[in-house]
Amino acid sequence: MFIFVLIAVLALMHFYVWTRLAKNTTTRGRSRRVATALFLIPTAALFVGLIVPRVLDAQEPAWLAWPAFVWLAVVFYLVLALLVLEPVRLVLRRATKRRMKSGDAPAETAEPGSADVNRRMFLARGGAVAAGVASVALVGTGASIALGPPKLLQVPVRLGRIDPAFNGFRIAVVSDVHLGPMLGRSHTERIVRMINEAEPDLVAIVGDLVDGTVNELGAAVEPLQDLVAREGSFFVTGNHEYFTDDTGEWLNELERLGVAPLRNENTPIRRGGATFALLGVNDVVGERRSEPPDFDQAVAGVADHQAKILLAHQPVLVSEAADRGIDLQLSGHTHGGQMWPFHHIVSAVQPSIAGLSSVGDTQLYVTRGAGFWGPPVRIGAPPDISVLTLHADQ
């Protein structure tokens, strides 16, 4: 159902853009056929890229994914730019109609080459050029941000129940790496290098690491074995880990690489004689595989007075975390909105889209993620790797 709704929406968007950029800027004949053909080539790539891999249950090839998703971003911002210009177009059309009433022929019956047709064509082409320049500039800027190195954010966090022995304890948080047809081994190597240079005590990978199978992406994930952290590296599933049948295989593969999955469970983190509990829960989409997040299981054996830090892919789980006395939840999933104005849509369904906030006595930190999904574009939401430094609030 989702894919059918998506295709319907995309079809409407493309029809609108074709009308404004091809139909309204050309006259019937060869020029319009050429403009339409040029428009249909990337459009076909997009729709083939969306449909064929799902029908064949296979990963989309990189040579198809790149032009398809870049075009999707361009079309999206073309729609926004054209909608912004729509009031201007309507005002100019009304002004033209008023001039027509002074004695000229109606626009609808004007002959090709007439002053009115030439004037309308000029305005349509001017609007198309303005929208095209704006959308290409935005997508180009957003692509350079998405494909560039993530920002390394330093975030101090004060926790009331953490033992002072953990003052200065550093947790590197990374999420939404989205290895797949557009991001591969070199992307992982850069992330590992940045994390190791930050010298964290613990690494938390909070879901959406891969978009594919172990067979397809095993080599791309392999650099994770080079992560260096005194207390180890840990992983919880995101929703994308459940989009293939390889969830269990991925968890085994990560464990082989030295990244410990936390599947509704906890592990003690010690410094001297002090301890805090590191917990991890499955993503909410795991319920489709009878693997839902289970907070009762995750907190089992942890004393009420003990500090608790939770890894949970989706920020929306923070309400349950607050009910269980979690001190700090580390999440991703939102991409910080990834492409403006999706920030507003994401914030309507998640309690936070980026940064540090609180729900009751539970603090929530949301990373914007180190990769991207869909269009290789980030606007208003640069990728990040966050290093949280813990301090006792005493």
Short mmCIF file of C-alpha atoms in Angstrom, two decimals:
data_model
loop_
_atom_site.label_atom_id
_atom_site.label_comp_id
_atom_site.label_asym_id
_atom_site.label_seq_id
_atom_site.Cartn_x
_atom_site.Cartn_y
_atom_site.Cartn_z
CA MET A 1 0.00 0.00 0.00
CA PHE A 2 2.83 2.39 0.90
CA ILE A 3 4.56 1.94 -2.44
CA PHE A 4 1.31 2.50 -4.36
CA VAL A 5 0.58 5.71 -2.44
CA LEU A 6 4.16 6.85 -2.99
CA ILE A 7 3.98 6.20 -6.72
CA ALA A 8 0.67 8.06 -6.99
CA VAL A 9 2.09 11.10 -5.20
CA LEU A 10 5.24 11.04 -7.32
CA ALA A 11 3.17 10.74 -10.49
CA LEU A 12 1.19 13.87 -9.56
CA MET A 13 4.39 15.75 -8.74
CA HIS A 14 5.94 14.79 -12.08
CA PHE A 15 2.82 15.73 -14.03
CA TYR A 16 2.79 19.15 -12.39
CA VAL A 17 6.48 19.73 -13.15
CA TRP A 18 6.06 18.53 -16.75
CA THR A 19 3.13 20.91 -17.23
CA ARG A 20 5.09 23.91 -15.99
CA LEU A 21 8.49 23.05 -17.48
CA ALA A 22 7.60 21.32 -20.76
CA LYS A 23 4.01 21.97 -21.79
CA ASN A 24 3.79 25.65 -20.79
CA THR A 25 7.21 26.56 -22.19
CA THR A 26 6.84 25.04 -25.66
CA THR A 27 4.42 25.04 -28.53
CA ARG A 28 2.96 21.87 -29.98
CA GLY A 29 5.33 20.01 -32.22
CA ARG A 30 8.95 18.95 -32.15
CA SER A 31 10.11 21.22 -29.31
CA ARG A 32 7.47 19.87 -26.93
CA ARG A 33 8.22 16.27 -27.91
CA VAL A 34 11.94 16.82 -27.26
CA ALA A 35 11.25 18.51 -23.89
CA THR A 36 8.92 15.68 -22.91
CA ALA A 37 11.44 13.01 -23.90
CA LEU A 38 14.20 14.69 -21.88
CA PHE A 39 11.84 14.84 -18.91
CA LEU A 40 10.76 11.21 -19.21
CA ILE A 41 14.26 9.71 -19.22
CA PRO A 42 15.14 10.48 -15.56
CA THR A 43 11.49 10.00 -14.58
CA ALA A 44 11.56 6.46 -15.97
CA ALA A 45 14.81 5.78 -14.09
CA LEU A 46 13.16 6.85 -10.84
CA PHE A 47 10.05 4.71 -11.24
CA VAL A 48 12.04 1.69 -12.43
CA GLY A 49 14.35 2.13 -9.44
CA LEU A 50 11.42 2.20 -7.05
CA ILE A 51 9.48 -0.72 -8.49
CA VAL A 52 11.83 -3.29 -10.04
CA PRO A 53 14.05 -4.02 -6.96
CA ARG A 54 10.91 -4.63 -4.88
CA VAL A 55 9.35 -6.89 -7.49
CA LEU A 56 12.57 -8.88 -7.91
CA ASP A 57 13.45 -8.70 -4.17
CA ALA A 58 16.94 -7.48 -5.06
CA GLN A 59 19.13 -4.52 -4.19
CA GLU A 60 18.91 -1.57 -6.56
CA PRO A 61 22.13 -1.23 -8.60
CA ALA A 62 24.20 1.88 -7.93
CA TRP A 63 24.12 2.97 -11.58
CA LEU A 64 20.34 3.22 -11.34
CA ALA A 65 20.04 4.47 -7.75
CA TRP A 66 22.19 7.56 -8.19
CA PRO A 67 20.36 9.21 -11.14
CA ALA A 68 16.97 8.09 -9.81
CA PHE A 69 17.29 9.59 -6.35
CA VAL A 70 19.12 12.73 -7.47
CA TRP A 71 16.25 13.31 -9.89
CA LEU A 72 13.73 12.73 -7.09
CA ALA A 73 15.36 15.50 -5.06
CA VAL A 74 15.40 17.85 -8.06
CA VAL A 75 11.71 17.19 -8.78
CA PHE A 76 10.78 17.74 -5.14
CA TYR A 77 12.44 21.15 -5.02
CA LEU A 78 11.11 22.01 -8.49
CA VAL A 79 7.61 21.46 -7.11
CA LEU A 80 8.31 23.71 -4.12
CA ALA A 81 9.89 26.42 -6.27
CA LEU A 82 7.06 26.34 -8.81
CA LEU A 83 4.45 26.50 -6.04
CA VAL A 84 6.21 29.57 -4.63
CA LEU A 85 6.09 31.14 -8.11
CA GLU A 86 2.45 30.16 -8.66
CA PRO A 87 0.95 33.34 -7.12
CA VAL A 88 3.23 35.45 -9.33
CA ARG A 89 2.09 33.51 -12.39
CA LEU A 90 -1.58 34.00 -11.50
CA VAL A 91 -1.11 37.74 -10.94
CA LEU A 92 0.59 38.11 -14.32
CA ARG A 93 -2.12 36.07 -16.04
CA ARG A 94 -4.83 38.30 -14.59
CA ALA A 95 -2.91 41.36 -15.70
CA THR A 96 -2.74 39.90 -19.21
CA LYS A 97 -6.49 39.20 -19.24
CA ARG A 98 -7.21 42.79 -18.21
CA ARG A 99 -5.14 43.99 -21.13
CA MET A 100 -7.05 41.62 -23.40
CA LYS A 101 -10.31 43.29 -22.42
CA SER A 102 -8.97 46.55 -23.78
CA GLY A 103 -9.34 45.17 -27.31
CA ASP A 104 -6.83 42.37 -27.99
CA ALA A 105 -7.90 38.80 -28.88
CA PRO A 106 -8.44 36.42 -25.95
CA ALA A 107 -5.33 34.53 -24.92
CA GLU A 108 -7.02 31.21 -25.66
CA THR A 109 -7.56 32.12 -29.32
CA ALA A 110 -4.35 34.02 -29.90
CA GLU A 111 -2.32 32.74 -32.81
CA PRO A 112 1.17 31.30 -32.33
CA GLY A 113 3.66 34.12 -32.66
CA SER A 114 1.20 36.77 -31.48
CA ALA A 115 2.33 39.27 -28.87
CA ASP A 116 0.17 37.66 -26.17
CA VAL A 117 1.45 34.12 -26.82
CA ASN A 118 5.02 35.38 -26.91
CA ARG A 119 4.46 37.25 -23.63
CA ARG A 120 2.95 34.19 -21.90
CA MET A 121 5.72 31.95 -23.24
CA PHE A 122 8.35 34.37 -21.99
CA LEU A 123 6.84 34.41 -18.50
CA ALA A 124 6.49 30.61 -18.44
CA ARG A 125 10.08 30.12 -19.52
CA GLY A 126 11.33 32.70 -17.05
CA GLY A 127 9.54 30.92 -14.23
CA ALA A 128 10.86 27.53 -15.38
CA VAL A 129 14.44 28.82 -15.47
CA ALA A 130 14.11 30.41 -12.02
CA ALA A 131 12.67 27.21 -10.54
CA GLY A 132 15.27 25.07 -12.26
CA VAL A 133 18.20 27.17 -11.06
CA ALA A 134 16.86 27.24 -7.49
CA SER A 135 16.22 23.48 -7.30
CA VAL A 136 19.54 22.49 -8.88
CA ALA A 137 21.42 24.85 -6.57
CA LEU A 138 19.65 23.45 -3.51
CA VAL A 139 20.20 19.84 -4.53
CA GLY A 140 23.84 20.48 -5.38
CA THR A 141 24.46 22.12 -2.02
CA GLY A 142 22.55 19.39 -0.19
CA ALA A 143 24.47 16.65 -2.01
CA SER A 144 27.84 18.17 -1.05
CA ILE A 145 26.70 18.17 2.60
CA ALA A 146 25.29 14.63 2.51
CA LEU A 147 28.36 13.16 0.81
CA GLY A 148 30.86 15.13 2.88
CA PRO A 149 32.25 14.07 6.26
CA PRO A 150 29.78 14.06 9.16
CA LYS A 151 30.14 16.79 11.75
CA LEU A 152 31.78 15.59 14.97
CA LEU A 153 29.63 17.01 17.75
CA GLN A 154 30.83 17.27 21.35
CA VAL A 155 27.88 17.13 23.74
CA PRO A 156 28.20 17.36 27.55
CA VAL A 157 25.46 15.50 29.44
CA ARG A 158 24.81 15.72 33.19
CA LEU A 159 23.12 12.74 34.83
CA GLY A 160 21.77 12.76 38.34
CA ARG A 161 22.38 9.08 39.14
CA ILE A 162 25.66 8.49 37.37
CA ASP A 163 28.55 7.81 39.75
CA PRO A 164 31.24 10.56 39.80
CA ALA A 165 33.71 7.86 38.75
CA PHE A 166 32.20 8.22 35.26
CA ASN A 167 32.93 11.95 34.99
CA GLY A 168 34.42 12.44 31.53
CA PHE A 169 33.17 9.08 30.22
CA ARG A 170 32.72 9.48 26.45
CA ILE A 171 30.11 7.71 24.32
CA ALA A 172 30.34 7.99 20.52
CA VAL A 173 26.82 7.81 19.07
CA VAL A 174 26.30 7.02 15.39
CA SER A 175 23.10 6.07 13.59
CA ASP A 176 21.47 5.82 10.18
CA VAL A 177 24.62 4.98 8.27
CA HIS A 178 22.43 3.38 5.57
CA LEU A 179 25.03 1.33 3.75
CA GLY A 180 23.58 0.21 0.44
CA PRO A 181 23.80 0.90 -3.29
CA MET A 182 24.86 4.53 -2.72
CA LEU A 183 27.07 4.30 0.36
CA GLY A 184 29.66 1.59 0.76
CA ARG A 185 32.89 0.53 2.42
CA SER A 186 34.67 3.89 2.09
CA HIS A 187 31.80 5.52 3.98
CA THR A 188 32.22 3.01 6.83
CA GLU A 189 35.98 3.51 6.86
CA ARG A 190 35.55 7.27 7.23
CA ILE A 191 33.09 6.85 10.10
CA VAL A 192 35.37 4.39 11.89
CA ARG A 193 38.35 6.72 11.45
CA MET A 194 36.44 9.71 12.85
CA ILE A 195 35.17 7.72 15.85
CA ASN A 196 38.62 6.33 16.66
CA GLU A 197 40.19 9.79 16.42
CA ALA A 198 37.65 10.98 19.02
CA GLU A 199 38.92 8.27 21.42
CA PRO A 200 35.57 7.34 23.00
CA ASP A 201 35.19 4.95 25.92
CA LEU A 202 32.17 3.29 24.29
CA VAL A 203 30.59 3.24 20.82
CA ALA A 204 26.80 3.10 20.39
CA ILE A 205 25.41 2.30 16.91
CA VAL A 206 21.70 2.97 17.22
CA GLY A 207 20.19 1.33 14.16
CA ASP A 208 19.66 1.63 10.41
CA LEU A 209 23.18 0.52 9.61
CA VAL A 210 22.34 -1.34 6.39
CA ASP A 211 19.90 -1.43 3.49
CA GLY A 212 20.56 -4.88 2.12
CA THR A 213 21.71 -8.39 2.92
CA VAL A 214 24.92 -9.70 4.46
CA ASN A 215 25.86 -11.14 1.09
CA GLU A 216 25.47 -7.73 -0.57
CA LEU A 217 26.97 -5.51 2.13
CA GLY A 218 29.21 -7.70 4.27
CA ALA A 219 32.37 -6.12 2.85
CA ALA A 220 30.98 -2.60 3.40
CA VAL A 221 30.35 -3.31 7.10
CA GLU A 222 33.68 -5.07 7.70
CA PRO A 223 35.63 -1.92 8.76
CA LEU A 224 33.55 -1.83 11.96
CA GLN A 225 35.93 -4.47 13.31
CA ASP A 226 38.53 -1.69 13.55
CA LEU A 227 36.52 0.37 16.05
CA VAL A 228 38.53 1.06 19.20
CA ALA A 229 36.76 1.73 22.50
CA ARG A 230 37.81 0.52 25.95
CA GLU A 231 34.29 -0.58 26.93
CA GLY A 232 33.41 -1.93 23.49
CA SER A 233 30.95 -1.22 20.68
CA PHE A 234 27.22 -1.94 20.86
CA PHE A 235 24.33 -2.08 18.39
CA VAL A 236 20.55 -2.03 18.41
CA THR A 237 18.31 -2.64 15.42
CA GLY A 238 16.60 0.11 13.47
CA ASN A 239 13.55 -0.23 11.27
CA HIS A 240 15.68 -0.84 8.16
CA GLU A 241 17.28 -3.92 9.71
CA TYR A 242 13.83 -5.53 9.45
CA PHE A 243 13.29 -4.67 5.78
CA THR A 244 15.22 -7.79 4.74
CA ASP A 245 15.11 -11.38 5.95
CA ASP A 246 18.72 -11.10 7.12
CA THR A 247 18.12 -9.53 10.55
CA GLY A 248 19.48 -12.51 12.47
CA GLU A 249 22.38 -12.94 10.07
CA TRP A 250 23.29 -9.27 10.45
CA LEU A 251 23.32 -9.52 14.23
CA ASN A 252 25.59 -12.56 14.02
CA GLU A 253 27.85 -10.77 11.54
CA LEU A 254 28.17 -7.70 13.76
CA GLU A 255 28.97 -9.88 16.74
CA ARG A 256 31.70 -11.54 14.67
CA LEU A 257 33.11 -8.07 13.92
CA GLY A 258 33.24 -7.20 17.61
CA VAL A 259 30.05 -5.09 17.76
CA ALA A 260 27.76 -6.50 20.45
CA PRO A 261 24.02 -6.46 19.68
CA LEU A 262 21.72 -5.59 22.58
CA ARG A 263 18.42 -7.40 21.94
CA ASN A 264 16.10 -6.29 24.73
CA GLU A 265 18.91 -6.81 27.21
CA ASN A 266 21.44 -4.96 29.35
CA THR A 267 25.10 -5.12 30.21
CA PRO A 268 27.01 -3.48 33.07
CA ILE A 269 29.62 -0.83 32.28
CA ARG A 270 32.22 -0.53 35.05
CA ARG A 271 34.79 2.03 36.06
CA GLY A 272 36.59 1.18 39.25
CA GLY A 273 33.93 0.08 41.70
CA ALA A 274 31.18 2.09 39.96
CA THR A 275 28.66 0.72 37.44
CA PHE A 276 25.93 1.93 35.14
CA ALA A 277 23.61 -0.25 33.09
CA LEU A 278 23.70 -0.03 29.30
CA LEU A 279 20.40 -1.24 27.85
CA GLY A 280 19.24 -1.85 24.32
CA VAL A 281 15.79 -2.55 22.87
CA ASN A 282 14.72 -3.74 19.44
CA ASP A 283 13.13 -1.29 17.05
CA VAL A 284 9.36 -1.01 17.03
CA VAL A 285 9.23 -2.52 13.52
CA GLY A 286 10.63 -5.71 15.04
CA GLU A 287 7.09 -6.46 16.15
CA ARG A 288 6.41 -7.65 12.58
CA ARG A 289 8.93 -10.43 13.23
CA SER A 290 7.66 -11.12 16.75
CA GLU A 291 10.68 -9.20 18.06
CA PRO A 292 9.14 -6.04 19.55
CA PRO A 293 10.94 -3.76 22.00
CA ASP A 294 10.63 -5.34 25.45
CA PHE A 295 11.47 -2.93 28.27
CA ASP A 296 10.70 -5.45 31.00
CA GLN A 297 13.28 -7.81 29.57
CA ALA A 298 15.77 -5.01 28.94
CA VAL A 299 15.74 -3.76 32.55
CA ALA A 300 15.66 -7.23 34.14
CA GLY A 301 18.22 -7.49 36.91
CA VAL A 302 19.04 -3.78 37.02
CA ALA A 303 18.61 -2.13 40.42
CA ASP A 304 16.23 0.81 40.62
CA HIS A 305 18.91 3.11 42.05
CA GLN A 306 21.40 2.29 39.27
CA ALA A 307 21.99 4.74 36.42
CA LYS A 308 20.56 3.47 33.12
CA ILE A 309 21.50 4.48 29.57
CA LEU A 310 19.28 3.12 26.81
CA LEU A 311 19.99 2.55 23.12
CA ALA A 312 16.72 2.73 21.13
CA HIS A 313 16.56 3.59 17.46
CA GLN A 314 13.36 5.66 17.47
CA PRO A 315 12.99 8.67 19.80
CA VAL A 316 9.27 7.90 20.19
CA LEU A 317 10.18 5.15 22.67
CA VAL A 318 11.27 7.77 25.20
CA SER A 319 7.85 7.81 26.88
CA GLU A 320 8.26 4.14 27.80
CA ALA A 321 11.86 4.82 28.82
CA ALA A 322 10.69 7.57 31.17
CA ASP A 323 8.19 5.20 32.75
CA ARG A 324 11.04 2.73 33.45
CA GLY A 325 13.35 5.26 35.09
CA ILE A 326 15.86 5.47 32.23
CA ASP A 327 18.32 8.33 32.76
CA LEU A 328 19.42 8.82 29.16
CA GLN A 329 18.11 7.48 25.84
CA LEU A 330 20.30 7.55 22.72
CA SER A 331 18.42 7.48 19.41
CA GLY A 332 18.57 8.27 15.70
CA HIS A 333 15.97 7.54 12.97
CA THR A 334 14.92 11.13 12.23
CA HIS A 335 17.93 12.17 10.08
CA GLY A 336 17.18 15.59 11.59
CA GLY A 337 14.55 15.85 8.85
CA GLN A 338 17.25 15.33 6.15
CA MET A 339 15.60 17.63 3.59
CA TRP A 340 13.77 20.82 4.51
CA PRO A 341 10.78 21.10 5.02
CA PHE A 342 10.49 17.47 6.18
CA HIS A 343 11.75 18.70 9.56
CA HIS A 344 8.19 19.82 10.31
CA ILE A 345 6.66 16.47 9.32
CA VAL A 346 9.14 14.44 11.38
CA SER A 347 8.70 16.68 14.43
CA ALA A 348 4.96 15.98 14.30
CA VAL A 349 5.51 12.24 14.92
CA GLN A 350 8.69 12.19 17.01
CA PRO A 351 9.31 13.95 20.35
CA SER A 352 12.62 15.34 19.05
CA ILE A 353 14.37 15.38 15.69
CA ALA A 354 17.89 16.26 16.87
CA GLY A 355 19.90 17.19 19.93
CA LEU A 356 19.36 16.91 23.67
CA SER A 357 15.93 17.24 25.26
CA SER A 358 14.06 15.68 28.16
CA VAL A 359 10.82 13.85 28.86
CA GLY A 360 10.12 13.80 32.58
CA ASP A 361 13.35 12.79 34.31
CA THR A 362 14.68 11.05 31.19
CA GLN A 363 17.06 12.87 28.89
CA LEU A 364 16.84 12.09 25.17
CA TYR A 365 19.66 12.59 22.71
CA VAL A 366 18.92 12.23 18.99
CA THR A 367 21.70 12.15 16.42
CA ARG A 368 20.92 13.30 12.85
CA GLY A 369 22.72 10.22 11.54
CA ALA A 370 25.87 9.75 9.50
CA GLY A 371 24.30 8.77 6.17
CA PHE A 372 21.14 9.40 4.19
CA TRP A 373 18.21 7.51 2.81
CA GLY A 374 16.71 8.01 -0.64
CA PRO A 375 18.02 11.22 -2.22
CA PRO A 376 21.74 11.77 -1.47
CA VAL A 377 20.83 15.23 -0.20
CA ARG A 378 20.74 16.94 3.20
CA ILE A 379 19.35 20.45 3.55
CA GLY A 380 19.16 22.01 7.00
CA ALA A 381 20.23 18.71 8.61
CA PRO A 382 23.96 17.95 8.22
CA PRO A 383 25.10 14.43 9.12
CA ASP A 384 26.82 13.94 12.44
CA ILE A 385 28.68 11.64 14.77
CA SER A 386 28.05 12.72 18.35
CA VAL A 387 30.40 12.25 21.28
CA LEU A 388 28.55 12.55 24.59
CA THR A 389 30.65 13.29 27.66
CA LEU A 390 29.01 12.22 30.90
CA HIS A 391 29.17 14.22 34.11
CA ALA A 392 27.66 13.45 37.52
CA ASP A 393 25.10 16.08 38.47
CA GLN A 394 26.29 16.20 42.07
#
